[in-house]
Amino acid sequence: MTVQRQFTYYPSDFGIIPVDVCHMDLRFDIYDTQTVVHSQMKLRAHDIPIETLSLNAKNLELISVSSPGKETHHTYDTEKSLLFIHFTEPIQPDEVFVVQTENVCHPTSNVLEGLYYDVTPDGAPPQQITQCQQWGFQRLVPCIDDMTAKCTYTTTIIADKRYTNLITNGDITIPRHPVTDDRDSITYDNSVTPMAPYLFFLGVGTYETFAHPFEYPDGTSFTLELLGPPGTDAALAENALEILADSILWIYLFTGPEGYAAPETRQEMYRLSVERDRLIQSGAPDDEIRAIRSRLLEMDATITPGYQYTGTVYREIGMQNSDFGGMENVGNTTITTNRLLAFPDATDGAFEYLMRVKVHEFYHNLNGSEVTGISPFEIWLNEAVTVYIENAYHAFHFGEDYNRLETVLTLLSPAGGTLFFDGGAGALPIEPEGFNDPNELITGVTYVKAPEFARMIESLTGKETFAKGLARYHARYQHKNASRNDWIHAIEEVSNQNFTDFADKWLTQTGYPVITAAHRYDAAKRELTLSFHRKERPDKKEWEMPITYAVFSHSGEKTDSGCFRMNTPDQTIVIAETDAPAFVSLNRGAAFYGRLAYMPGTEALSLQARQDDDITSRFLAFTQLCETEIIRLMEDPEAPVSAALTDLIADLFSDDALLSEAGGLFLTIFDAVGDERYAHRYADLYQARRRLIKATADAHFGLISDVYSEYVSDSSVPAGIAGDVARLKRRQVKNTALSFLAATDRPDVHDTLIHQYQEGTTATDRVTAFAHIINSSCAERAAIIRDCYEKSHNNPVAWETYLSSLAGIASAKDIGFIRDAAASGSFNLEMANDQRALFGRFAQNKKISLETPEGRALLEEILLTLAPVNEYSTGNMLAVFGNLDRMKKEHRAPLIEILLHLLDATDPQQTPSVYNTARRIVAASPAATVAWERETGKQIPKKYT
């Protein structure tokens, strides 16, 4: 009997390609509805003769295929997207030969891969850009579309002369010039950094172009460019370029093998570089600028810097429509336009994303471009280290505590949180057994869990050693491909620790460890024992992880601390000659990816939530208290809310030092718990959390109102990035206070919400107030929703936040708001931003989308409508079905019904990711399928199990 494959691709489908791809000489003749591509691909055979060469070629119209000097014929398997070139005389080992092709490709509107249409400015020729990750290049030209096919490129673009920009990788070798009355040509050479085909970029469009010079401390320089929509505000563009320049300087000064050495020197070089640029911009005398340059050059000779860019131009290009927020391409980065600049209608979250995405995509020039994973199964390797660097840059400006707390919130969030996703039936390991489409590998597992895996290794090696290992990896595999083991071995060499087994356990399994901890104090012996137990998982590889701890005395002193590698089911730490602790701080900094089950009692947790010097552990203690209370309220809906907890929250609102460092993040209370018995009762969790927040606001209304008022003004903060960060944190505190006040649903609070919505000077303030008004009994609610629509529907940035706010409805009776938005002329089903903001956000609103008949009906409609339009967005939404067997029994059968309808409606060949993911979820949900079979009297079709 033939066993149905769970995935389309497995590691065995990726082997050593039979040739080296040396160079591609490309010419793109671009027209409005088609592009003619001429390619000369120079290849070198390996050590066996080649009778037939297979090239990837997807949805191409072939005009000619040849190999100069060779007698050939070809066959094109359009179903498998493979072009076979058959040589009459086999290519001999080590022989260099050329494959020459001419083909036509057509841009698409909703398949955001290969060449596709982006949003076109009024009166301009069609905006066309490429997206090649991972297999988009084969939609342009016959090629070996493999991550190991790294080569150099020469690319000529011929297109309508009305385009303001004709862009691809590399440096310009033949400047733009007319070739006919209405068409221009330009040629680029990309020969410094051989690149994998997925990093190829081509774009023809109408943009506003802004340039900014960048100068390294050693005096070398290149140009930064930003391409935004016509009419882009020049001041906003300059601000965005300054942030990009700041991140590039930071990478140079604070990364690399000695990035932690000579910190004072590096800080001074950072300060002097900023001062030099200020003097240049202000037109200061040359001798002042020369003096700083001379000093920087002297200091530069004393350090080992990090990565230094090798091109003449580095360019950021705004893309209105993309499955991804950003995509690195050698010398060019595409960034979703809504996050390209700090637009007036962009929220603080968008600003943080902006700061992150710029450093992230630039660092990919090293980690991903110069050093590239071997196959899509190593996408995580390109991303884990890059996110690790991104987090370090974010911490440089926002603070280590704030940065780490933000990551912990990402782990724990019930709306797409990594732990919730990773524990579900639809999750894949960091290195999965297989996949249907490479885009399935672009998830929180890749961008959160994989960096956490890297961070755990750093915790065990130490920062300095980890930086040396990373630098060795980059130096050893420069301009090459690398595997997981290549990276691990580089870390092992410098640390003298073994991480091979550690990596295998973390990379090949879904889920996470749950560590049960306890402490016992023996007064007679003056001995403190910390015990840790790892929950056993039959037939699974057992995790290893770093465990961090600290002991605090009743006088507030830290009396002991440490970190050890837990690699057995039970481990014990004994601390002798010590007094009884006031509290023990465990998993400091959230050192391991997983959950800690530790209940020392509410008194100790309350003390820790007030006094722990590690903000993350302090927050986790606070979260444990909130989860315990939420579960108690779920078990007894009539029980009064704990006054001790509401008093603690009030004390935290009064802690100015905490709020200054952590902003409003620390006071996040999730409608989520770690206890699996309660974790998937979404509506019950929402109601219990709301009761806790409302009780706090009722008991401490005056204090919280004072905090709100106190943090309204931010006139005292400095200018520049530091000022932006300080203002952002103050707004977080203010709007966190507002969220507590809004829970009371009082008329005077409605007035405050309306005032902030109408008079708020920042998008964050207006959007926050609007989101609370939607879910209130405010009499003006309908009018404000109409007003917000009118103000937003012609503004892509504001429209995204409007849709996202509507998707967060708290009651199924308001589902009409979502239907109205989707039916409006402003909603574009083919626009990924619209899909994510309205449909993706609604899917994550599980108390409505999964637990109400109205929500399930809409969710099914969305999935069936969206699957043939955008498989990636649809696949992401399927993650909400990952815990069907843990949900209340009455919801299981209706949700299986949705998945079965989706399977009936989708083609496994046309949408393999959606089809196979839905099938895996059904097969991994036995309790839900049994419930469906019992209720319907039918059997699940065998092809779906």
PDB file of N, CA and C in Angstrom, residues 629 632-633 638-646 649 688-696:
ATOM      1  N   GLU A 629      -4.708  33.593  39.667  1.00  0.00           N
ATOM      2  CA  GLU A 629      -5.968  34.282  39.947  1.00  0.00           C
ATOM      3  C   GLU A 629      -6.975  34.068  38.814  1.00  0.00           C
ATOM      4  N   ARG A 632      -8.472  30.714  39.146  1.00  0.00           N
ATOM      5  CA  ARG A 632      -9.420  30.694  40.271  1.00  0.00           C
ATOM      6  C   ARG A 632     -10.748  31.328  39.848  1.00  0.00           C
ATOM      7  N   LEU A 633     -10.678  32.414  39.087  1.00  0.00           N
ATOM      8  CA  LEU A 633     -11.898  33.084  38.641  1.00  0.00           C
ATOM      9  C   LEU A 633     -12.638  32.267  37.582  1.00  0.00           C
ATOM     10  N   GLU A 638     -18.152  33.475  40.373  1.00  0.00           N
ATOM     11  CA  GLU A 638     -18.770  34.372  41.350  1.00  0.00           C
ATOM     12  C   GLU A 638     -17.793  34.843  42.419  1.00  0.00           C
ATOM     13  N   ALA A 639     -16.577  34.301  42.405  1.00  0.00           N
ATOM     14  CA  ALA A 639     -15.605  34.641  43.443  1.00  0.00           C
ATOM     15  C   ALA A 639     -15.141  36.086  43.293  1.00  0.00           C
ATOM     16  N   PRO A 640     -14.893  36.766  44.411  1.00  0.00           N
ATOM     17  CA  PRO A 640     -14.342  38.129  44.336  1.00  0.00           C
ATOM     18  C   PRO A 640     -12.881  38.077  43.888  1.00  0.00           C
ATOM     19  N   VAL A 641     -12.460  39.121  43.215  1.00  0.00           N
ATOM     20  CA  VAL A 641     -11.063  39.208  42.767  1.00  0.00           C
ATOM     21  C   VAL A 641     -10.176  39.497  43.971  1.00  0.00           C
ATOM     22  N   SER A 642      -9.008  38.889  44.001  1.00  0.00           N
ATOM     23  CA  SER A 642      -8.072  39.035  45.115  1.00  0.00           C
ATOM     24  C   SER A 642      -7.654  40.497  45.299  1.00  0.00           C
ATOM     25  N   ALA A 643      -7.923  41.040  46.460  1.00  0.00           N
ATOM     26  CA  ALA A 643      -7.510  42.411  46.761  1.00  0.00           C
ATOM     27  C   ALA A 643      -5.995  42.525  46.844  1.00  0.00           C
ATOM     28  N   ALA A 644      -5.346  41.464  47.305  1.00  0.00           N
ATOM     29  CA  ALA A 644      -3.879  41.500  47.390  1.00  0.00           C
ATOM     30  C   ALA A 644      -3.272  41.678  46.006  1.00  0.00           C
ATOM     31  N   LEU A 645      -3.855  41.034  44.998  1.00  0.00           N
ATOM     32  CA  LEU A 645      -3.312  41.161  43.638  1.00  0.00           C
ATOM     33  C   LEU A 645      -3.610  42.534  43.059  1.00  0.00           C
ATOM     34  N   THR A 646      -4.810  43.037  43.255  1.00  0.00           N
ATOM     35  CA  THR A 646      -5.106  44.379  42.740  1.00  0.00           C
ATOM     36  C   THR A 646      -4.232  45.427  43.428  1.00  0.00           C
ATOM     37  N   ILE A 649      -0.823  45.296  41.774  1.00  0.00           N
ATOM     38  CA  ILE A 649      -0.841  45.990  40.484  1.00  0.00           C
ATOM     39  C   ILE A 649      -0.770  47.495  40.695  1.00  0.00           C
ATOM     40  N   ALA A 688     -12.269  36.238  32.559  1.00  0.00           N
ATOM     41  CA  ALA A 688     -11.578  36.255  33.853  1.00  0.00           C
ATOM     42  C   ALA A 688     -10.541  37.367  33.894  1.00  0.00           C
ATOM     43  N   ARG A 689      -9.782  37.518  32.817  1.00  0.00           N
ATOM     44  CA  ARG A 689      -8.795  38.601  32.773  1.00  0.00           C
ATOM     45  C   ARG A 689      -9.492  39.960  32.877  1.00  0.00           C
ATOM     46  N   ARG A 690     -10.586  40.127  32.169  1.00  0.00           N
ATOM     47  CA  ARG A 690     -11.291  41.406  32.198  1.00  0.00           C
ATOM     48  C   ARG A 690     -11.795  41.707  33.610  1.00  0.00           C
ATOM     49  N   ARG A 691     -12.244  40.687  34.316  1.00  0.00           N
ATOM     50  CA  ARG A 691     -12.696  40.895  35.702  1.00  0.00           C
ATOM     51  C   ARG A 691     -11.546  41.372  36.580  1.00  0.00           C
ATOM     52  N   LEU A 692     -10.358  40.782  36.380  1.00  0.00           N
ATOM     53  CA  LEU A 692      -9.188  41.168  37.165  1.00  0.00           C
ATOM     54  C   LEU A 692      -8.815  42.623  36.884  1.00  0.00           C
ATOM     55  N   ILE A 693      -8.790  43.000  35.625  1.00  0.00           N
ATOM     56  CA  ILE A 693      -8.412  44.370  35.272  1.00  0.00           C
ATOM     57  C   ILE A 693      -9.469  45.362  35.765  1.00  0.00           C
ATOM     58  N   LYS A 694     -10.732  45.027  35.600  1.00  0.00           N
ATOM     59  CA  LYS A 694     -11.793  45.928  36.049  1.00  0.00           C
ATOM     60  C   LYS A 694     -11.762  46.081  37.572  1.00  0.00           C
ATOM     61  N   ALA A 695     -11.542  44.995  38.291  1.00  0.00           N
ATOM     62  CA  ALA A 695     -11.490  45.077  39.757  1.00  0.00           C
ATOM     63  C   ALA A 695     -10.343  45.966  40.200  1.00  0.00           C
ATOM     64  N   THR A 696      -9.213  45.875  39.503  1.00  0.00           N
ATOM     65  CA  THR A 696      -8.075  46.733  39.830  1.00  0.00           C
ATOM     66  C   THR A 696      -8.425  48.197  39.596  1.00  0.00           C
TER      67      THR A 696
END
